[in-house]
mmCIF file of C-alpha atoms and ligand atoms in Angstrom:
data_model
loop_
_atom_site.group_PDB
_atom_site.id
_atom_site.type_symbol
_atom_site.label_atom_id
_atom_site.label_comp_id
_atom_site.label_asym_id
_atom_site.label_seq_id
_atom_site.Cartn_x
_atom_site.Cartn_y
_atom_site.Cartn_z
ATOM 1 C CA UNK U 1 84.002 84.849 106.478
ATOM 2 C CA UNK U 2 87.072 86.837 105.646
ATOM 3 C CA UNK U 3 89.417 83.834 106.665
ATOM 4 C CA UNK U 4 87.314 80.945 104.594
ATOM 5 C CA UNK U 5 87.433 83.612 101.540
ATOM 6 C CA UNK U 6 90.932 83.863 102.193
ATOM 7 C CA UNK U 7 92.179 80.515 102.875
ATOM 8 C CA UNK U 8 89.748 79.422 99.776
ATOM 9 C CA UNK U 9 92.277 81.881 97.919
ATOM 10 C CA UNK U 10 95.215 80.414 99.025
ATOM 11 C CA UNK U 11 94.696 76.665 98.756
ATOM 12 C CA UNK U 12 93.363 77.542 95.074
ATOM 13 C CA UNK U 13 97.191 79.027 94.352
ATOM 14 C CA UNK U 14 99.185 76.584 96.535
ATOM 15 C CA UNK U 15 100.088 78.722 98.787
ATOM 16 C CA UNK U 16 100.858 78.005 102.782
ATOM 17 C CA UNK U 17 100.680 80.796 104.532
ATOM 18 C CA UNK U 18 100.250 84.269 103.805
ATOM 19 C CA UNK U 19 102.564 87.286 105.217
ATOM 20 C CA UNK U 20 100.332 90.496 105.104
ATOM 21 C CA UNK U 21 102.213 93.926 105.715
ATOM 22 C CA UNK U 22 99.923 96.405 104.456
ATOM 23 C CA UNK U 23 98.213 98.395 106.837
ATOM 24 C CA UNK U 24 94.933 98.751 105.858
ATOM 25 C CA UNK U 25 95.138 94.682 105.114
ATOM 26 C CA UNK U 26 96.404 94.575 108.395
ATOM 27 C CA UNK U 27 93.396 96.343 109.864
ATOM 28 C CA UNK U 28 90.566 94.362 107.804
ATOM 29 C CA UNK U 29 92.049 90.944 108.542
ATOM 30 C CA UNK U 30 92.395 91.464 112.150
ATOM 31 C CA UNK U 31 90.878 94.731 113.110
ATOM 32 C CA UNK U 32 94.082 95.536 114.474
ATOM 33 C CA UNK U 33 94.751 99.583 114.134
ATOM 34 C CA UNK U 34 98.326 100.433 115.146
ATOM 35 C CA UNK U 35 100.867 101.980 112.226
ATOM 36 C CA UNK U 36 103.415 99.334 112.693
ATOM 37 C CA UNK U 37 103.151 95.234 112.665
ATOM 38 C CA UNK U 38 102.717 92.500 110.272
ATOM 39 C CA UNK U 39 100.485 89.032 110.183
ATOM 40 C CA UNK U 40 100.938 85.621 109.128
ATOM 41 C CA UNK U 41 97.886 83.520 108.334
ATOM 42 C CA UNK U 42 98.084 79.868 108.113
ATOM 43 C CA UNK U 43 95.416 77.414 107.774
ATOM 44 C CA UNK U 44 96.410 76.565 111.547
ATOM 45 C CA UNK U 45 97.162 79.671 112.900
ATOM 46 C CA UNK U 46 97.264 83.616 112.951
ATOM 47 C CA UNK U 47 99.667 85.248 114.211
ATOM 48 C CA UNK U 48 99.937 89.089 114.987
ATOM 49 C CA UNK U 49 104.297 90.543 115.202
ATOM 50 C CA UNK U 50 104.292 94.227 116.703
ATOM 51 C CA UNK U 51 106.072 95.869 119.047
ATOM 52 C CA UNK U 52 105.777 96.871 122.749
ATOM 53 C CA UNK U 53 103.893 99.798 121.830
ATOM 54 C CA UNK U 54 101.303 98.093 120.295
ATOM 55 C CA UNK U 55 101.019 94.884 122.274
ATOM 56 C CA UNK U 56 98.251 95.983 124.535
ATOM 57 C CA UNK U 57 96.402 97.356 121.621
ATOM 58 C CA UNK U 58 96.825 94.795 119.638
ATOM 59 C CA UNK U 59 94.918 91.940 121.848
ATOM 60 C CA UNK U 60 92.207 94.019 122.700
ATOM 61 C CA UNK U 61 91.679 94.393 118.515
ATOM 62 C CA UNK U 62 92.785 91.802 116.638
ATOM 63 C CA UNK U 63 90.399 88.751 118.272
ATOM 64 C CA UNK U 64 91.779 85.449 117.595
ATOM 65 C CA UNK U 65 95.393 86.291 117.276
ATOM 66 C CA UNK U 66 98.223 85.265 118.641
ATOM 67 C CA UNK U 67 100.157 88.650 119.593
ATOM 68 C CA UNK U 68 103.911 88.404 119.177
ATOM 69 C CA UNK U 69 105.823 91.532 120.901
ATOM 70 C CA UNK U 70 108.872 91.971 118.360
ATOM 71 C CA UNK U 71 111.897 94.726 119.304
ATOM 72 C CA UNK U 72 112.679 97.065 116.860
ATOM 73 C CA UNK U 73 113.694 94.940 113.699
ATOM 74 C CA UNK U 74 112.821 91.994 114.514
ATOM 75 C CA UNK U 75 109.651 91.410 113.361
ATOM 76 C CA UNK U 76 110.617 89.576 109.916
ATOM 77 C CA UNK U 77 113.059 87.424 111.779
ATOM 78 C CA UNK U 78 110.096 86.237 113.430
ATOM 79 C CA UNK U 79 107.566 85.989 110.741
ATOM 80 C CA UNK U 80 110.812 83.416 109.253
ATOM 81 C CA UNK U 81 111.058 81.624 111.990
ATOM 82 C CA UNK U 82 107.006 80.970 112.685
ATOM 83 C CA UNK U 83 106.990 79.977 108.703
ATOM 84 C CA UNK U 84 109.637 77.462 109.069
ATOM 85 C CA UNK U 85 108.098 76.056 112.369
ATOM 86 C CA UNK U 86 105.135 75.509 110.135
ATOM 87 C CA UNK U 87 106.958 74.207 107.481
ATOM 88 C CA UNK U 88 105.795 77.076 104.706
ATOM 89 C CA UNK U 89 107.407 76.556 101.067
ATOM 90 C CA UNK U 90 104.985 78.858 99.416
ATOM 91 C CA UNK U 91 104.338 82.398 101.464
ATOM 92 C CA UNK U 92 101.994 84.644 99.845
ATOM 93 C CA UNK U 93 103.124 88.777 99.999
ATOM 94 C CA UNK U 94 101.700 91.720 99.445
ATOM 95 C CA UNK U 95 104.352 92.769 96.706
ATOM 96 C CA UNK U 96 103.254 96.721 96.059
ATOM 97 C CA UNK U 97 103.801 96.503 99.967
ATOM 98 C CA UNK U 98 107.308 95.430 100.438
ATOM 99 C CA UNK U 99 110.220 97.672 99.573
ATOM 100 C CA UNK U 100 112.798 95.029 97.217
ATOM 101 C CA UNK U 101 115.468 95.806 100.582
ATOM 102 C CA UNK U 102 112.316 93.642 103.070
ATOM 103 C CA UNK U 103 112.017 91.321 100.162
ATOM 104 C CA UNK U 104 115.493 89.942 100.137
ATOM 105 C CA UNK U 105 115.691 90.185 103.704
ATOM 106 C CA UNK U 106 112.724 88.058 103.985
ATOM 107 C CA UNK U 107 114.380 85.716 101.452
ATOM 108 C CA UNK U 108 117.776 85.309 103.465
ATOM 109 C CA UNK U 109 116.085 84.634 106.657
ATOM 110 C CA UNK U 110 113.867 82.236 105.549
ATOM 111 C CA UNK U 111 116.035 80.146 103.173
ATOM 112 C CA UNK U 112 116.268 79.247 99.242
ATOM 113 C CA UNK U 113 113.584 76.602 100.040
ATOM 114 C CA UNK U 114 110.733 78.492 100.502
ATOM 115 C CA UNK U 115 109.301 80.891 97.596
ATOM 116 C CA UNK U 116 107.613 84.514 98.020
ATOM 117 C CA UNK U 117 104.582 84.127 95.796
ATOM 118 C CA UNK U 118 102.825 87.817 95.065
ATOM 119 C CA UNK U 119 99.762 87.220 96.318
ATOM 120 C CA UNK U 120 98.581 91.149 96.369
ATOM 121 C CA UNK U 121 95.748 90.638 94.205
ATOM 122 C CA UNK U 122 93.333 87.830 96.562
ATOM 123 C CA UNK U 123 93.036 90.794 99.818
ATOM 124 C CA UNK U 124 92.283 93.858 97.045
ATOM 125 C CA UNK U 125 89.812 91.795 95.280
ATOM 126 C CA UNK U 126 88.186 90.636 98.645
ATOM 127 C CA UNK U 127 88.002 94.326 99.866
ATOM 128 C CA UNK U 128 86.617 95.691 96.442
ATOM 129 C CA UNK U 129 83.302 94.059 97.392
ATOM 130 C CA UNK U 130 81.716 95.581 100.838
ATOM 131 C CA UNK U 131 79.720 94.068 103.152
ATOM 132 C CA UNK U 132 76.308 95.895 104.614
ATOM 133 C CA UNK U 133 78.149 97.030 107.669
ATOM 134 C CA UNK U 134 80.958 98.551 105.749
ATOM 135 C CA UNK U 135 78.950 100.100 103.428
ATOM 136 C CA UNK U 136 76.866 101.882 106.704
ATOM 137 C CA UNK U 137 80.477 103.133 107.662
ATOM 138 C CA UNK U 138 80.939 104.638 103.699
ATOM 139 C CA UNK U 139 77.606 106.176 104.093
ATOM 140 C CA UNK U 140 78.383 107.989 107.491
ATOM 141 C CA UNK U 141 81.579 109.058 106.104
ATOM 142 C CA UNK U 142 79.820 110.281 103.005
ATOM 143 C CA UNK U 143 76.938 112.302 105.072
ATOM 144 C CA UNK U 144 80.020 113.667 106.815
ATOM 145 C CA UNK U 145 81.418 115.281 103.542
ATOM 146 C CA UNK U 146 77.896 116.246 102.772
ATOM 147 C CA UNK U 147 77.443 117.930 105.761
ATOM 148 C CA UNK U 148 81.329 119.848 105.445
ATOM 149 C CA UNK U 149 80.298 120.908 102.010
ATOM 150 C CA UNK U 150 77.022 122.502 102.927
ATOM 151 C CA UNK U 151 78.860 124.338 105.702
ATOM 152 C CA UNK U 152 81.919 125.800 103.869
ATOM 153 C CA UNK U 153 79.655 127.019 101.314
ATOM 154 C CA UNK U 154 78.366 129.332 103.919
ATOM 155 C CA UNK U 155 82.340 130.144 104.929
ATOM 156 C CA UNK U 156 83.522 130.864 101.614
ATOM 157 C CA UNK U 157 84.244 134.159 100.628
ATOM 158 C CA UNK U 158 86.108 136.217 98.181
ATOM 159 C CA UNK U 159 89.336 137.493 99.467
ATOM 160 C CA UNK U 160 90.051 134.080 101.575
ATOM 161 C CA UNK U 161 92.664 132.071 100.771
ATOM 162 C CA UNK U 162 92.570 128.065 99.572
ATOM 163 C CA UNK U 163 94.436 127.042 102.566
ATOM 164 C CA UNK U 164 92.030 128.603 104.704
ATOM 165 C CA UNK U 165 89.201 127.047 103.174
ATOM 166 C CA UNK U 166 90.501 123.298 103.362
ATOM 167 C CA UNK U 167 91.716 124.243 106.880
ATOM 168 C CA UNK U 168 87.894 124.726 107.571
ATOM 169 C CA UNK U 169 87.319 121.563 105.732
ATOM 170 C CA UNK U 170 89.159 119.821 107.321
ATOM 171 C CA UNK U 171 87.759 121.054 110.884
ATOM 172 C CA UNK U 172 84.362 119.913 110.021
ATOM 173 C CA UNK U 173 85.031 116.595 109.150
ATOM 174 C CA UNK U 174 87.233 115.732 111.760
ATOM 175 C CA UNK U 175 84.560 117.722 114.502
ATOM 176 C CA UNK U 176 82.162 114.712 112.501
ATOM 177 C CA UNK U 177 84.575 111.601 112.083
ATOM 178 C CA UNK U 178 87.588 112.462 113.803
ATOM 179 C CA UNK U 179 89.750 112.146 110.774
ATOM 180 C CA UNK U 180 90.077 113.522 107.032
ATOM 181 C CA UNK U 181 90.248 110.470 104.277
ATOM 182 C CA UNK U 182 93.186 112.275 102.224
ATOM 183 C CA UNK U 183 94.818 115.741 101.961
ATOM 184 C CA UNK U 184 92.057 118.100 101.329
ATOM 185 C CA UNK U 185 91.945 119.725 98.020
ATOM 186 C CA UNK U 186 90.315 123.600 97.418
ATOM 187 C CA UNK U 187 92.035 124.732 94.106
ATOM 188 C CA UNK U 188 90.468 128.176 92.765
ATOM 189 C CA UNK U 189 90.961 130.228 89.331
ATOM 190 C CA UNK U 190 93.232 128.553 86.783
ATOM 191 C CA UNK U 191 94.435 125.982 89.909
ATOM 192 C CA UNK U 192 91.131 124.721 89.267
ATOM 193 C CA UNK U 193 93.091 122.998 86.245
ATOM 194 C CA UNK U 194 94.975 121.098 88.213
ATOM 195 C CA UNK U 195 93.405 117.640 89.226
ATOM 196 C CA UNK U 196 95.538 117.404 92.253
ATOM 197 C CA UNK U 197 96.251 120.670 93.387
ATOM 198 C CA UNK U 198 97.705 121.480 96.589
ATOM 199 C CA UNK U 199 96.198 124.383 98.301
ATOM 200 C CA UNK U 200 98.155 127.418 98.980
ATOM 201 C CA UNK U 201 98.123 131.005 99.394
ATOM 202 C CA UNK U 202 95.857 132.429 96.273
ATOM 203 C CA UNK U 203 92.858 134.220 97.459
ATOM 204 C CA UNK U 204 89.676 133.659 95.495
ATOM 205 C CA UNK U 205 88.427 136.218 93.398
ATOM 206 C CA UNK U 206 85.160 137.076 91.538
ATOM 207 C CA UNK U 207 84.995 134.723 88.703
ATOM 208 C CA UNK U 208 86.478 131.564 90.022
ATOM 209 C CA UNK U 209 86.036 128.548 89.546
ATOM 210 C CA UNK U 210 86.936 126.360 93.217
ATOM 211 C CA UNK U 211 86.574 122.839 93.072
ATOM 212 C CA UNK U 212 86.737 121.203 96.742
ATOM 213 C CA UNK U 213 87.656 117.656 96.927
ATOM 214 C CA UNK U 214 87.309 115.718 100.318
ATOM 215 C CA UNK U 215 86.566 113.246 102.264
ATOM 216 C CA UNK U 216 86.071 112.079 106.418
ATOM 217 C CA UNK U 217 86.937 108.769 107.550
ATOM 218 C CA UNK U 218 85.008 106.616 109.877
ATOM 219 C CA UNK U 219 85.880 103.784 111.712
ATOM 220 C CA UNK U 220 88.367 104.517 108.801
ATOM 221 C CA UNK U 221 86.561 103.969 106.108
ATOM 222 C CA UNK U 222 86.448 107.011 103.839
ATOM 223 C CA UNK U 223 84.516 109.224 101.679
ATOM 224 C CA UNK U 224 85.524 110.861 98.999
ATOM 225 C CA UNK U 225 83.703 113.615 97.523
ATOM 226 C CA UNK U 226 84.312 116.970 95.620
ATOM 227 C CA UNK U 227 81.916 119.189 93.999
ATOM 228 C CA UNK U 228 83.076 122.580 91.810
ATOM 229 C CA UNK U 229 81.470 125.883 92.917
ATOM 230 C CA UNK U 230 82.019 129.677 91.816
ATOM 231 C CA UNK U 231 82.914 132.920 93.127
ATOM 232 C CA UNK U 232 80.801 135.700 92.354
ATOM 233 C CA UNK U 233 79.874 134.780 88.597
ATOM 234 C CA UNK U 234 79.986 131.850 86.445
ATOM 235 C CA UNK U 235 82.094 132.806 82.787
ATOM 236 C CA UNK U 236 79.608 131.305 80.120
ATOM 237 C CA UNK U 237 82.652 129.112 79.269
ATOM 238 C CA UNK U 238 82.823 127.249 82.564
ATOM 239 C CA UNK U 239 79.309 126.910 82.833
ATOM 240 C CA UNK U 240 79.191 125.557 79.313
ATOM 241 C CA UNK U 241 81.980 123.130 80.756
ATOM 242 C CA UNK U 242 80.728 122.727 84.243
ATOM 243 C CA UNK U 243 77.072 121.679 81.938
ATOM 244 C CA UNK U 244 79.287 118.963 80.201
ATOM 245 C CA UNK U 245 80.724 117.390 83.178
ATOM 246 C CA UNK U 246 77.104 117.438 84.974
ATOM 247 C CA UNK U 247 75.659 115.538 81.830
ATOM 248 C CA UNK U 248 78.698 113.053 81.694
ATOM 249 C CA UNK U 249 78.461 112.363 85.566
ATOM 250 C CA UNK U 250 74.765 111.725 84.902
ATOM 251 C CA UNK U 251 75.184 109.716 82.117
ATOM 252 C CA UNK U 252 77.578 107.151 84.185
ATOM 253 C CA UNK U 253 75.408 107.693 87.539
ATOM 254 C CA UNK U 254 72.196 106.148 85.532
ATOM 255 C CA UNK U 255 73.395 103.768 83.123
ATOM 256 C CA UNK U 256 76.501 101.862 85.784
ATOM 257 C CA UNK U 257 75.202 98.473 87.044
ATOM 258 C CA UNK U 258 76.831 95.259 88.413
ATOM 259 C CA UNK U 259 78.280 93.007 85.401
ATOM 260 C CA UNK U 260 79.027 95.925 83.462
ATOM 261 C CA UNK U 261 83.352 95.976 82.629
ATOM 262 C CA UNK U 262 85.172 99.243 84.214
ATOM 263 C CA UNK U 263 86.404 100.310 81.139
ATOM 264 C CA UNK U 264 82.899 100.410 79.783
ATOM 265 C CA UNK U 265 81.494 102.499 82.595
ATOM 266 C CA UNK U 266 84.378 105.036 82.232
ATOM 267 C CA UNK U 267 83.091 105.211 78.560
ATOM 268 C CA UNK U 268 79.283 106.255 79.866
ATOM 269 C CA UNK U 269 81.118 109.340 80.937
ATOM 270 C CA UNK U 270 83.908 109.823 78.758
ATOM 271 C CA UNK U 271 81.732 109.363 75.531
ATOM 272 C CA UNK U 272 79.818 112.721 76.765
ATOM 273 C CA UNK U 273 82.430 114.678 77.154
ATOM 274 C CA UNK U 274 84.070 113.025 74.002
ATOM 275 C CA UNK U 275 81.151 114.234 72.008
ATOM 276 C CA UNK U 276 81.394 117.777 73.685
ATOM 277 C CA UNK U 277 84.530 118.379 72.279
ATOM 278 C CA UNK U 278 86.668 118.088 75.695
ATOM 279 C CA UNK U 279 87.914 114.837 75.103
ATOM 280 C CA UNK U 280 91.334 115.632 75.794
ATOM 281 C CA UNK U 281 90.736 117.682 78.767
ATOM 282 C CA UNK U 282 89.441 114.695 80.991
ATOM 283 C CA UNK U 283 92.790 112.798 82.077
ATOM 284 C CA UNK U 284 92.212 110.493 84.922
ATOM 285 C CA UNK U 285 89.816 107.663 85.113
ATOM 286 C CA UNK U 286 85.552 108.055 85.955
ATOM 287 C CA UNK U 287 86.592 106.201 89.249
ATOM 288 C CA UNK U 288 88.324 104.190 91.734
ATOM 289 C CA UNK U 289 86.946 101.833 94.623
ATOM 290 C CA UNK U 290 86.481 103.544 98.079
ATOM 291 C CA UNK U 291 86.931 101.832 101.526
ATOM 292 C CA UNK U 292 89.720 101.599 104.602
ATOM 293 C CA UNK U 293 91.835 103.458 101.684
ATOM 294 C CA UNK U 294 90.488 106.102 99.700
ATOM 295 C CA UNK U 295 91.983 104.741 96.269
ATOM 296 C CA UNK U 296 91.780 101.095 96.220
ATOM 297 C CA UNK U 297 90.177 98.540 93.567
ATOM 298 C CA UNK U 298 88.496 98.740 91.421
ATOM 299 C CA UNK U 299 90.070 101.461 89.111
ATOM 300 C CA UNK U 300 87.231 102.603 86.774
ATOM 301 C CA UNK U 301 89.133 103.826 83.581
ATOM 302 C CA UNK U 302 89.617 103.434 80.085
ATOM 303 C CA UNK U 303 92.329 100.779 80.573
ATOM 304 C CA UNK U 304 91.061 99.225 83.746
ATOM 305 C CA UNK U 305 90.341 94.945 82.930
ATOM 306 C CA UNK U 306 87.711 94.267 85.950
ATOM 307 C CA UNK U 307 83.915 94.261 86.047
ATOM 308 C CA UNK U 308 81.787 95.799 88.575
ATOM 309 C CA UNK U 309 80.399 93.386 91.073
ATOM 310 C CA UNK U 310 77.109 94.289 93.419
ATOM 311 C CA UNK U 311 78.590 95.663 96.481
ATOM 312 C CA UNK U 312 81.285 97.219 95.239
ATOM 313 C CA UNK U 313 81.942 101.008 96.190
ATOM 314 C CA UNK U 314 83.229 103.154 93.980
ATOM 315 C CA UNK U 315 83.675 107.073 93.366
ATOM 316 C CA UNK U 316 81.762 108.558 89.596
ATOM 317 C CA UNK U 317 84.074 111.926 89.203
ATOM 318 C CA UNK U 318 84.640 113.146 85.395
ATOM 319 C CA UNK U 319 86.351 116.109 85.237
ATOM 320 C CA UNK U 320 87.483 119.067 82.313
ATOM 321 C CA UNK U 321 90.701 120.874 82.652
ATOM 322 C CA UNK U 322 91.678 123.663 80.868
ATOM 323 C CA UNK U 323 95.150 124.934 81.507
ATOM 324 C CA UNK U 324 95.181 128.445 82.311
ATOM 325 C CA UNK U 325 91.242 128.982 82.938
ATOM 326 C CA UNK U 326 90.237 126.364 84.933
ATOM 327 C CA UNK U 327 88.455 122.947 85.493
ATOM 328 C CA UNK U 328 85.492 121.237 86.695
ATOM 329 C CA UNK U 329 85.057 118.230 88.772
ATOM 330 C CA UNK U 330 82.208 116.737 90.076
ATOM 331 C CA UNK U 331 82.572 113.346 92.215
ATOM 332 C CA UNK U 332 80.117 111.271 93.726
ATOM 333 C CA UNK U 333 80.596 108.354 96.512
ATOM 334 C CA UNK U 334 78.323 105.462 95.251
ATOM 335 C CA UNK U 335 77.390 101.655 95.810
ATOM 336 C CA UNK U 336 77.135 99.127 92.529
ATOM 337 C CA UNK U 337 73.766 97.306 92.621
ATOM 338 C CA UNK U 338 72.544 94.637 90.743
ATOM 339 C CA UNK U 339 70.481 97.106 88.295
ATOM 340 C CA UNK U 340 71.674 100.354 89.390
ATOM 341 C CA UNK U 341 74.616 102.327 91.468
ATOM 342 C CA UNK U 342 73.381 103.797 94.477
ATOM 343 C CA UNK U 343 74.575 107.388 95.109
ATOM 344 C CA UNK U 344 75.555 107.550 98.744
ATOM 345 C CA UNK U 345 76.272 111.344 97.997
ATOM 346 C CA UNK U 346 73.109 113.962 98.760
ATOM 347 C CA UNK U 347 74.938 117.427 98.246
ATOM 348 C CA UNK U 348 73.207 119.028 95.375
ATOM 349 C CA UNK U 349 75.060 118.980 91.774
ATOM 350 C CA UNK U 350 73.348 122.443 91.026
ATOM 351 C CA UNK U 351 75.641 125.476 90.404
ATOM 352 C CA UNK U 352 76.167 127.361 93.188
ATOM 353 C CA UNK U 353 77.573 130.912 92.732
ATOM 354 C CA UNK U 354 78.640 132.286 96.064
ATOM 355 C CA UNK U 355 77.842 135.899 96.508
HETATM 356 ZN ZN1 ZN V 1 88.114 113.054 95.420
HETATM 357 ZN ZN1 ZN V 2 88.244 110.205 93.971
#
């Protein structure tokens, strides 16, 4: 199905053949896992260019290709000469995937007669809408998360520091999955703030805020999760906020459906916290689409141009920041349905103040 939707895509632009170098492309056009290697997909052929390490791992995964063992280098020597064996004029790229030096490298070898096309858009569409078994893999991964969170809760302690506590995160999901999705986030007190914290070496005090964002991945598809909780008491301020965020989340969790545009869903959320008076305290989008990478399309913002499709998978995560205090994020892993999202996510949304 992937190859008919694909080669569908590229007769529709005029393209020949298409050069894919990204490596979760890579994996969900051939199933194909290593770090290293690049395809070329022609209405004829596929073709699969890694090195020795790979070779023996690459034909047990990637069914139906032909493997070609490439020394170090070589690889888009070889992709150049396969496309002018095949006589390609117009090869389709992955353009946010090749650095402008692989570009004109690819260009020399294979001659001023044949045109790169960008062509990044047909694979990112295709993978924005899941199929059943990839959303069973999303679910796992999310009952992983759900299963972390529930444990650290019972960790977490005042006195211990954040990169402790996303060291312990990150031994629970991989004990589940065998791998995090991302760089584990547990960002207490006024770090809270920071979206995208790093954690470090503050130890959480009574008072905190913590927000914990994570995520396992199986059979790499990932989860992506985070909830906020608080040490020892809850300020009335950060409740009031935490409230907010709850209500926004809410608002976006009942009223998303398939048909409805991105930027319009981000609105469901942003509206109530708008209308709150923290409207410029929430500075990323609602969302982003979740699968073999844990940002991926569709983005789900106040800018974004797409509409949601059924099948689609897609985090709902609003967030308030305030600089110096702290912030609140809540962020659930869900599926877009024809007349509803489906929250994948079971962890509670209740505060929890840990004693
Ligand atoms: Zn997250
Ligand atoms: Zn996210």
């Amino acid at each position: 199905m992937r190859y008919g939707a694909l080669s569908d895509a590229l007769e529709k632009r005029g393209l020949d053949a298409y050069w894919c170098t990204d490596p979760s492309n890579r994996r969900y056009l051939s199933g194909f896992t290593g770090s290293a290697g690049a395809l070329l997909i022609h209405p004829s052929l596929r073709k699969l260019f890694t090195d020795s390490r790979y070779t023996a791992q690459a034909k047990n995964e990637a069914q139906g290709f032909e493997i070609v063992e490439c020394e170090g280098g070589e690889t888009a020597s070889k992709v150049a000469v396969a496309c002018r064996d095949l006589g390609v004029r117009r090869l389709g790229f992955e353009e946010d995937r090749v650095p402008v030096s692989g570009h004109r490298r690819m260009q020399e070898l294979l001659g001023p007669d044949v045109e790169l096309v960008w062509a990044g858009d047909i694979l990112s569409s295709m993978r924005s809408v899941k199929t059943p078994d990839e959303i069973e893999r999303l679910r796992e991964a999310s009952a992983a998360a759900d299963e972390a969170f529930y444990q650290i809760c019972g960790v977490v302690e005042p006195g211990m520091r954040e990169q402790d506590v996303a060291l312990e995160i990150d031994c629970l999901l991989r004990k589940k999955c065998g791998a995090t999705a991302f760089d584990t986030i547990a960002a207490s007190g006024p770090n809270s703030a920071l979206p995208h914290a790093k954690p470090g070496g503050r130890r959480l005090q009574a008072g905190d805020a913590l927000v914990l964002d994570f995520g396992a991945a199986c059979g790499g598809y990932c989860s992506d999760f985070t909830r906020t909780i608080f040490i020892g008491a809850i300020d009335k301020a950060l409740r009031s906020v935490y409230n907010v965020v709850r209500n926004a989340q809410e608002a976006a969790l009942s009223g998303i459906r398939a048909g409805m545009a991105c930027r319009d869903a981000d609105a469901l959320a942003r509206n109530v916290v708008i209308e709150a008076g923290y409207g410029g305290c929430f500075g990323h989008g609602l969302g982003h689409g979740v699968g073999l990478d844990v940002h991926e399309a569709p983005r789900v913002s106040p800018a974004a141009d797409g509409v949601l499709e059924e099948g689609m998978v897609i985090t709902v995560e609003p967030g308030v920041y305030i600089e110096g205090t702290g912030g609140v994020r809540i962020e659930d892993l869900c599926v877009v349905r024809e007349d509803r999202l489906e929250i994948l996510t079971r962890a509670t949304r209740d505060i929890i103040i840990i004693d």
